[in-house]
Amino acid sequence: MSDRARFTTKMGAIAASVGSAVGLGNIWRFPYEAGENGGGAFILIYLACVLLMGIPVIVAEFVVGRATHRNVNGALKQLAPGSRTHWFAYIGIIASLMILSFYSVVCGWIVEYLILAVSGGLSGHTPEEYGVMFASFSSHPWRPMLWTVLFLLLNHLVLRRGLKRGIERISNMMMPVLFVILLIFCIHSLMMPGAGEGLRFMFAPRLSDVSATVAVKAMGQAFFSLSLGLSCLLTYASYFKDSDSLVRNATVIAFLDTLVAVLAGLMIFPAVFSYGMTPEAGPKLIFEVLPVIFQQMHFGIVWAVLLFLLLFVASITSTISMSEISIAFFEEEHGLSRDKATAVSTVIALVLGSLCALSFGPLSGVTVCGMTLFSLFDYVSSNLLLPAGGIFFSVFVGWMLEQRLVEDELTNRGTLNVRTMRVLLFCMRYVAPLAIAVVFFSLI
Ligand code: PHE
């Protein structure tokens, strides 16, 4: 596979993986899930999941990807020849297409808000009015769908330019800027009167909030936010060089991703409590709260435009990474050209994404188990498919792969001294799969 693309620099590989992990999951989904599920208790379980399941499963995916330099299906066929193991690849391929579909809808919302910010529509209203504004936009018969479609077409264009130029350049430039902007917003939010209540909500867990549902959602959030369990990081690791340190990369990704999520919480919750809004607002939370923060800032409109622009970039580096999974699969396993493979994945997302976009308006009455299509795709992929993929990867690498190969990958054939290797392997073999299974079973 020597002709496959590789990331040109070590930083490129890490930056692109961080680009995949950091996105709407951190800034849109984390605050709303935490808000709906009790705040502190959710965040504590989330952090435990990142540490005990997240890092070991990232490393497991990295081992499979880098050892083979192939897409998930091909990688599993190579490492477990003659078995049905490669069927597990489909969990990731299906999950990635489901996520791409509903995620693009939220990217569309970001575009709408970017335009609103530029045109001055995001100032001079009360928090309630911002709530009404979001509700009337998201239930509009075609506007959210239009943005979803345009977003997916843009995603398609970026992908067709190929891996290096498209992905690496965008992620390298934008991530540090996003980080600084988030910090500035946090400071503003933390200076609002009554901000302390928000901090208490985030960091003082109440035991009474802990439940099976909260645990499942916190675990799902950890997997979603880390782009984990669906072989996205596996696919990126297939582009890593043999000299990259897998353990270090995994730790850096988990740390930065968690940091951005916590910063997003610090930006949202103090403002929520300061203005007497409710943290349980659901998917619309940041769209109600951010305009309130902009109003507090000097040159609020400029900050608003900047934030939505960067959110947009952060989300496109994530959608690119989720698209890579099915594209690499169609390309390498079904012999499609890159252009055709990209087209197939875009068409699927266009159909499913349009349906999800209508979930808040014309299709709001279409529900399965009480969930609209949008929520169903989100729930099934994040909370069920990704952790299931996590069990698979940790068991596959921890138990089924030849351990010499695993240790060779972790130490780059004995050239790296990885002090945490034993602990990591222990977590991969026992802690991660058992903990995921326990959380699943607690639901029953
Ligand atoms: N981790 C991304 C985010 O936080 C979402 C994502 C999920 C990306 C799965 C790729 C795969 O926004």
Coordinates of C-alpha atoms and ligand atoms in Angstrom, one line a residue:
M1 CA 0.0 0.0 0.0
S2 CA 3.0 2.3 -0.5
D3 CA 1.1 4.5 -2.9
R4 CA -1.5 5.5 -0.3
A5 CA -1.4 9.0 0.9
R6 CA 0.4 9.8 4.2
F7 CA 0.2 12.8 6.3
T8 CA 3.3 14.8 5.5
T9 CA 4.3 15.8 9.1
K10 CA 3.8 14.5 12.6
M11 CA 1.8 17.6 13.4
G12 CA -0.3 17.1 10.3
A13 CA -1.4 13.6 11.5
I14 CA -2.2 14.9 15.0
A15 CA -3.9 18.1 13.8
A16 CA -6.1 16.2 11.4
S17 CA -7.1 13.7 14.1
V18 CA -7.8 16.5 16.5
G19 CA -9.7 18.2 13.7
S20 CA -11.9 15.1 13.5
A21 CA -12.5 14.9 17.2
V22 CA -13.1 18.6 17.9
G23 CA -16.3 19.8 16.4
L24 CA -20.0 20.3 17.1
G25 CA -19.7 17.3 19.5
N26 CA -17.7 19.5 21.9
I27 CA -19.4 22.8 21.4
W28 CA -23.0 22.0 20.5
R29 CA -23.6 18.4 21.8
F30 CA -21.6 18.4 25.1
P31 CA -23.3 21.4 26.7
Y32 CA -26.8 20.3 25.7
E33 CA -26.3 16.7 26.8
A34 CA -24.7 17.8 30.1
G35 CA -27.5 20.3 30.5
E36 CA -30.2 17.7 30.0
N37 CA -28.6 15.1 32.2
G38 CA -27.8 16.8 35.5
G39 CA -24.6 18.7 34.8
G40 CA -21.9 17.6 37.3
A41 CA -22.8 13.9 37.4
F42 CA -22.9 13.6 33.6
I43 CA -19.5 15.4 33.3
L44 CA -17.9 13.2 35.9
I45 CA -19.0 10.0 34.2
Y46 CA -18.0 11.5 30.9
L47 CA -14.5 12.2 32.1
A48 CA -14.2 8.7 33.5
C49 CA -15.3 7.3 30.1
V50 CA -12.7 9.3 28.3
L51 CA -10.0 8.0 30.5
L52 CA -11.0 4.4 31.0
M53 CA -12.6 3.7 27.6
G54 CA -11.6 6.5 25.3
I55 CA -7.9 6.4 25.4
P56 CA -7.6 2.6 25.3
V57 CA -10.1 2.3 22.4
I58 CA -8.3 5.1 20.4
V59 CA -5.1 3.2 20.8
A60 CA -6.8 0.0 19.7
E61 CA -8.1 1.7 16.5
F62 CA -4.7 3.2 15.9
V63 CA -3.0 -0.2 16.1
V64 CA -5.3 -1.7 13.5
G65 CA -5.1 1.3 11.2
R66 CA -1.3 1.8 11.3
A67 CA -0.4 -1.8 11.2
T68 CA -2.2 -2.3 7.9
H69 CA -2.4 1.1 6.3
R70 CA -5.8 0.1 5.0
N71 CA -9.5 1.0 5.4
V72 CA -11.3 -0.7 8.2
N73 CA -12.8 -3.6 6.2
G74 CA -9.5 -4.4 4.4
A75 CA -7.5 -4.0 7.7
L76 CA -9.7 -6.6 9.4
K77 CA -9.5 -9.0 6.5
Q78 CA -5.7 -8.7 6.6
L79 CA -5.4 -9.1 10.4
A80 CA -8.0 -11.8 10.8
P81 CA -8.0 -13.7 7.4
G82 CA -10.6 -16.2 6.8
S83 CA -12.9 -15.1 9.6
R84 CA -16.0 -13.1 9.6
T85 CA -14.4 -10.4 11.8
H86 CA -14.5 -7.9 8.9
W87 CA -18.3 -7.8 9.2
F88 CA -17.8 -5.6 12.2
A89 CA -16.6 -2.9 9.9
Y90 CA -20.2 -2.3 8.9
I91 CA -21.0 -1.0 12.4
G92 CA -18.7 1.9 11.7
I93 CA -19.7 2.4 8.1
I94 CA -23.4 2.6 9.0
A95 CA -22.8 4.8 12.1
S96 CA -20.6 7.2 10.0
L97 CA -23.4 7.7 7.4
M98 CA -26.0 8.2 10.1
I99 CA -23.8 10.7 12.0
L100 CA -22.9 12.5 8.8
S101 CA -26.7 12.9 8.0
F102 CA -27.8 14.5 11.3
Y103 CA -24.5 16.3 11.9
S104 CA -24.9 18.1 8.5
V105 CA -28.2 19.5 9.7
V106 CA -26.6 21.2 12.7
C107 CA -23.8 22.4 10.4
G108 CA -26.7 24.0 8.4
W109 CA -27.9 25.7 11.5
I110 CA -24.5 27.1 12.0
V111 CA -24.6 28.6 8.5
E112 CA -27.9 30.2 9.2
Y113 CA -26.6 31.7 12.4
L114 CA -23.5 32.9 10.6
I115 CA -25.6 34.7 8.1
L116 CA -27.9 36.1 10.9
A117 CA -24.8 37.4 12.7
V118 CA -23.4 39.1 9.6
S119 CA -26.8 40.7 8.8
G120 CA -27.2 42.0 12.4
G121 CA -30.0 39.7 13.3
L122 CA -28.4 38.5 16.4
S123 CA -28.6 41.6 18.5
G124 CA -31.2 43.4 20.5
H125 CA -33.4 40.5 21.5
T126 CA -34.3 38.9 24.8
P127 CA -33.3 35.3 25.6
E128 CA -37.0 34.2 25.0
E129 CA -37.0 35.9 21.6
Y130 CA -33.9 34.0 20.6
G131 CA -35.6 30.8 21.6
V132 CA -38.6 31.6 19.4
M133 CA -36.3 32.6 16.6
F134 CA -34.5 29.3 16.6
A135 CA -37.8 27.4 16.8
S136 CA -39.3 29.2 13.8
F137 CA -36.1 28.7 11.7
S138 CA -35.6 25.0 12.5
S139 CA -39.2 24.1 11.7
H140 CA -39.2 26.1 8.5
P141 CA -40.3 23.8 5.6
W142 CA -37.2 24.2 3.4
R143 CA -34.6 26.5 4.9
P144 CA -32.8 24.1 7.2
M145 CA -32.9 21.5 4.4
L146 CA -31.4 23.9 1.9
W147 CA -28.4 24.6 4.2
T148 CA -28.0 20.9 4.9
V149 CA -27.8 20.1 1.2
L150 CA -25.4 23.0 0.5
F151 CA -23.2 21.9 3.4
L152 CA -23.0 18.3 2.1
L153 CA -22.1 19.6 -1.4
L154 CA -19.3 21.7 0.1
N155 CA -18.1 18.7 2.1
H156 CA -18.1 16.7 -1.2
L157 CA -16.0 19.3 -2.9
V158 CA -13.4 19.4 -0.2
L159 CA -13.2 15.6 -0.2
R160 CA -12.7 15.4 -3.9
R161 CA -9.5 17.5 -3.6
G162 CA -7.9 14.5 -1.8
L163 CA -6.5 13.9 1.6
K164 CA -3.5 16.1 2.0
R165 CA -4.5 19.3 0.5
G166 CA -8.0 19.3 1.7
I167 CA -7.9 18.0 5.2
E168 CA -4.4 18.9 6.5
R169 CA -4.4 22.5 5.5
I170 CA -7.7 23.3 7.0
S171 CA -7.1 21.6 10.3
N172 CA -3.6 23.0 10.7
M173 CA -4.6 26.6 10.4
M174 CA -7.9 26.8 12.2
M175 CA -7.8 24.8 15.4
P176 CA -5.5 27.1 17.4
V177 CA -7.6 30.1 16.5
L178 CA -10.8 28.3 17.6
F179 CA -9.2 27.6 20.9
V180 CA -8.3 31.2 21.6
I181 CA -11.7 32.4 20.7
L182 CA -13.4 29.9 23.0
L183 CA -11.1 31.2 25.8
I184 CA -12.3 34.7 25.2
F185 CA -15.9 33.7 25.3
C186 CA -15.4 31.8 28.5
I187 CA -13.9 34.8 30.2
H188 CA -16.8 36.9 29.2
S189 CA -19.3 34.3 30.3
L190 CA -17.6 33.8 33.7
M191 CA -17.7 37.5 34.4
M192 CA -21.5 37.7 34.2
P193 CA -23.3 38.1 37.5
G194 CA -24.4 34.8 39.0
A195 CA -21.9 32.9 36.9
G196 CA -20.9 30.8 39.9
E197 CA -24.2 28.9 39.7
G198 CA -23.1 27.7 36.3
L199 CA -19.8 26.4 37.7
R200 CA -21.6 24.7 40.5
F201 CA -23.9 23.0 38.0
M202 CA -20.9 21.7 36.0
F203 CA -18.6 20.7 38.8
A204 CA -20.6 19.8 41.8
P205 CA -22.1 16.4 40.9
R206 CA -25.3 15.3 42.7
L207 CA -25.5 11.6 43.4
S208 CA -29.2 11.7 42.8
D209 CA -28.6 12.6 39.2
V210 CA -26.7 9.3 38.5
S211 CA -28.8 6.8 36.5
A212 CA -28.4 4.2 33.8
T213 CA -29.6 6.7 31.2
V214 CA -27.2 9.4 32.3
A215 CA -24.3 6.8 32.2
V216 CA -25.3 5.7 28.7
K217 CA -25.5 9.3 27.4
A218 CA -22.2 10.3 29.0
M219 CA -20.5 7.2 27.5
G220 CA -22.2 8.0 24.1
Q221 CA -21.0 11.6 24.3
A222 CA -17.4 10.4 25.0
F223 CA -17.4 8.2 22.0
F224 CA -19.1 10.7 19.8
S225 CA -16.8 13.5 20.8
L226 CA -13.6 11.5 20.3
S227 CA -14.9 10.2 16.9
L228 CA -14.5 6.8 18.4
G229 CA -15.7 3.3 17.8
L230 CA -16.6 3.7 14.1
S231 CA -13.1 3.4 12.8
C232 CA -12.7 7.0 11.9
L233 CA -9.4 7.3 13.9
L234 CA -8.5 3.9 12.5
T235 CA -8.8 5.3 9.0
Y236 CA -6.7 8.3 9.9
A237 CA -4.1 6.1 11.6
S238 CA -3.8 4.2 8.3
Y239 CA -2.3 7.4 7.0
F240 CA 0.1 7.8 10.0
K241 CA 3.8 7.2 9.5
D242 CA 5.7 4.3 11.2
S243 CA 7.6 6.8 13.3
D244 CA 4.5 8.4 14.9
S245 CA 3.9 7.5 18.5
L246 CA 0.4 6.0 18.8
V247 CA 0.1 6.4 22.5
R248 CA 1.2 10.0 22.5
N249 CA -1.1 10.9 19.7
A250 CA -4.0 9.2 21.5
T251 CA -3.3 11.1 24.7
V252 CA -3.0 14.4 23.0
I253 CA -6.2 13.9 21.1
A254 CA -8.2 12.9 24.2
F255 CA -6.7 15.8 26.2
L256 CA -7.4 18.5 23.6
D257 CA -10.9 17.2 22.8
T258 CA -11.9 17.1 26.5
L259 CA -10.4 20.5 27.1
V260 CA -12.5 22.1 24.3
A261 CA -15.6 20.4 25.6
V262 CA -15.0 21.7 29.1
L263 CA -14.3 25.2 27.7
A264 CA -17.6 25.0 25.8
G265 CA -19.3 24.2 29.1
L266 CA -17.6 27.1 30.8
M267 CA -18.8 29.4 28.0
I268 CA -22.4 28.2 28.0
F269 CA -23.4 27.4 31.6
P270 CA -22.5 30.6 33.5
A271 CA -24.5 32.5 30.9
V272 CA -27.4 30.1 31.2
F273 CA -27.7 30.7 34.9
S274 CA -26.8 34.3 34.8
Y275 CA -29.8 35.0 32.5
G276 CA -32.2 32.5 34.2
M277 CA -32.4 30.3 31.2
T278 CA -32.8 26.6 31.5
P279 CA -29.9 24.2 30.9
E280 CA -32.3 21.5 29.7
A281 CA -33.1 23.3 26.4
G282 CA -31.8 20.4 24.3
P283 CA -30.3 20.7 20.8
K284 CA -31.2 24.4 20.6
L285 CA -29.2 25.3 23.8
I286 CA -26.2 27.0 22.2
F287 CA -28.3 28.8 19.7
E288 CA -30.3 30.5 22.5
V289 CA -27.3 31.2 24.8
L290 CA -24.6 32.4 22.4
P291 CA -26.5 35.4 21.2
V292 CA -27.0 36.5 24.8
I293 CA -23.2 36.3 25.3
F294 CA -22.5 38.3 22.1
Q295 CA -24.7 41.1 23.4
Q296 CA -22.4 41.4 26.4
M297 CA -19.3 41.8 24.4
H298 CA -17.8 44.9 22.8
F299 CA -18.0 44.4 19.0
G300 CA -20.3 41.5 19.7
I301 CA -21.2 41.0 16.1
V302 CA -17.6 40.6 15.1
W303 CA -17.1 37.9 17.8
A304 CA -20.3 36.2 16.7
V305 CA -19.2 36.0 13.1
L306 CA -15.8 34.7 14.1
L307 CA -17.2 32.1 16.4
F308 CA -19.7 30.7 13.9
L309 CA -17.1 30.8 11.2
L310 CA -14.7 28.8 13.3
L311 CA -17.4 26.4 14.4
F312 CA -18.1 25.8 10.7
V313 CA -14.5 25.0 10.0
A314 CA -14.3 22.7 13.0
S315 CA -17.4 20.9 11.9
I316 CA -16.2 20.4 8.3
T317 CA -13.0 18.8 9.5
S318 CA -15.2 16.4 11.4
T319 CA -17.6 15.7 8.5
I320 CA -14.6 15.1 6.3
S321 CA -13.3 12.5 8.7
M322 CA -16.6 10.7 9.0
S323 CA -17.0 10.7 5.2
E324 CA -13.5 9.2 4.8
I325 CA -14.7 5.9 6.4
S326 CA -17.2 5.0 3.8
I327 CA -15.2 6.6 0.9
A328 CA -12.1 4.5 1.8
F329 CA -14.4 1.5 2.0
F330 CA -16.2 2.0 -1.3
E331 CA -12.8 2.8 -3.0
E332 CA -10.7 0.0 -1.7
E333 CA -13.2 -2.8 -1.2
H334 CA -15.6 -2.1 -4.1
G335 CA -13.0 -0.8 -6.6
L336 CA -14.8 2.5 -7.1
S337 CA -12.7 5.5 -8.2
R338 CA -12.3 8.2 -5.4
D339 CA -14.7 10.5 -7.2
K340 CA -17.4 7.8 -7.5
A341 CA -16.9 6.6 -3.9
T342 CA -17.2 10.2 -2.7
A343 CA -20.4 10.6 -4.8
V344 CA -22.0 7.5 -3.4
S345 CA -21.4 8.6 0.2
T346 CA -22.6 12.1 -0.5
V347 CA -25.8 10.9 -2.2
I348 CA -26.7 8.6 0.8
A349 CA -26.0 11.5 3.2
L350 CA -28.1 13.9 1.0
V351 CA -31.1 11.7 1.2
L352 CA -30.9 10.9 5.0
G353 CA -29.7 14.4 5.9
S354 CA -32.7 16.0 4.1
L355 CA -35.0 13.8 6.1
C356 CA -33.2 14.7 9.4
A357 CA -33.4 18.4 8.5
L358 CA -37.2 18.1 8.2
S359 CA -37.4 16.4 11.6
F360 CA -38.0 19.8 13.4
G361 CA -40.7 20.9 10.9
P362 CA -42.8 18.9 8.4
L363 CA -41.6 15.5 9.6
S364 CA -41.7 16.3 13.3
G365 CA -44.7 13.9 13.6
V366 CA -42.7 10.9 12.2
T367 CA -41.3 9.2 15.2
V368 CA -39.8 5.8 16.1
C369 CA -39.8 4.9 19.8
G370 CA -40.9 8.5 20.5
M371 CA -37.9 10.0 18.7
T372 CA -37.8 12.0 15.5
L373 CA -35.5 10.8 12.7
F374 CA -32.8 13.3 13.8
S375 CA -32.9 12.1 17.4
L376 CA -33.1 8.5 16.4
F377 CA -30.0 8.7 14.2
D378 CA -28.2 10.5 17.0
Y379 CA -29.3 8.1 19.7
V380 CA -28.6 4.9 17.9
S381 CA -25.3 5.9 16.4
S382 CA -23.7 7.7 19.5
N383 CA -25.1 5.7 22.3
L384 CA -25.4 2.2 20.8
L385 CA -23.3 1.7 17.7
L386 CA -20.1 3.6 18.7
P387 CA -19.8 2.0 22.2
A388 CA -20.5 -1.4 20.5
G389 CA -17.7 -0.6 18.1
G390 CA -15.6 0.3 21.1
I391 CA -16.1 -3.2 22.6
F392 CA -15.2 -4.8 19.3
F393 CA -11.9 -2.9 18.9
S394 CA -10.8 -3.3 22.4
V395 CA -11.5 -7.0 22.4
F396 CA -10.0 -7.5 18.9
V397 CA -6.8 -5.8 19.7
G398 CA -6.6 -6.8 23.4
W399 CA -7.5 -10.5 22.9
M400 CA -7.5 -11.6 19.3
L401 CA -4.5 -9.9 17.7
E402 CA -1.0 -11.4 18.3
Q403 CA 0.3 -9.4 21.2
R404 CA 3.8 -9.1 19.7
L405 CA 2.3 -7.2 16.8
V406 CA 0.3 -4.9 19.2
E407 CA 3.4 -4.2 21.3
D408 CA 5.5 -3.6 18.2
E409 CA 3.0 -1.0 17.1
L410 CA 2.8 0.7 20.5
T411 CA 6.6 0.9 20.8
N412 CA 7.4 1.4 17.1
R413 CA 9.2 -1.9 17.0
G414 CA 10.9 -1.4 20.3
T415 CA 12.3 2.0 19.5
L416 CA 10.0 3.8 21.9
N417 CA 9.8 3.4 25.6
V418 CA 6.1 3.5 26.4
R419 CA 5.8 3.6 30.2
T420 CA 2.0 3.4 30.3
M421 CA 1.9 0.3 28.0
R422 CA 0.9 -2.3 30.7
V423 CA -1.8 -0.1 32.2
L424 CA -3.1 0.7 28.7
L425 CA -3.2 -2.9 27.7
F426 CA -5.0 -3.8 30.9
C427 CA -7.6 -1.1 30.3
M428 CA -8.0 -2.3 26.7
R429 CA -8.4 -6.0 27.6
Y430 CA -10.6 -5.7 30.8
V431 CA -11.7 -2.2 31.9
A432 CA -13.0 -0.8 28.6
P433 CA -15.0 -3.7 27.3
L434 CA -16.4 -4.6 30.7
A435 CA -17.3 -1.0 31.6
I436 CA -19.1 -0.5 28.3
A437 CA -21.0 -3.8 28.7
V438 CA -22.0 -2.9 32.3
V439 CA -23.3 0.5 31.1
F440 CA -25.3 -1.2 28.3
F441 CA -26.8 -3.8 30.6
S442 CA -27.7 -1.2 33.2
L443 CA -30.2 0.1 30.7
I444 CA -32.2 -3.1 30.6
Ligands
PHE1 N1 -16.1 14.0 17.1 C1 -16.8 14.8 16.2 C2 -17.3 16.0 17.0 O1 -17.1 16.1 18.2 C3 -18.0 14.1 15.6 C4 -17.6 12.9 14.9 C5 -18.2 11.7 15.3 C6 -16.6 12.9 13.9 C7 -17.8 10.5 14.7 C8 -16.3 11.7 13.3 C9 -16.8 10.6 13.6 O2 -17.9 16.9 16.5

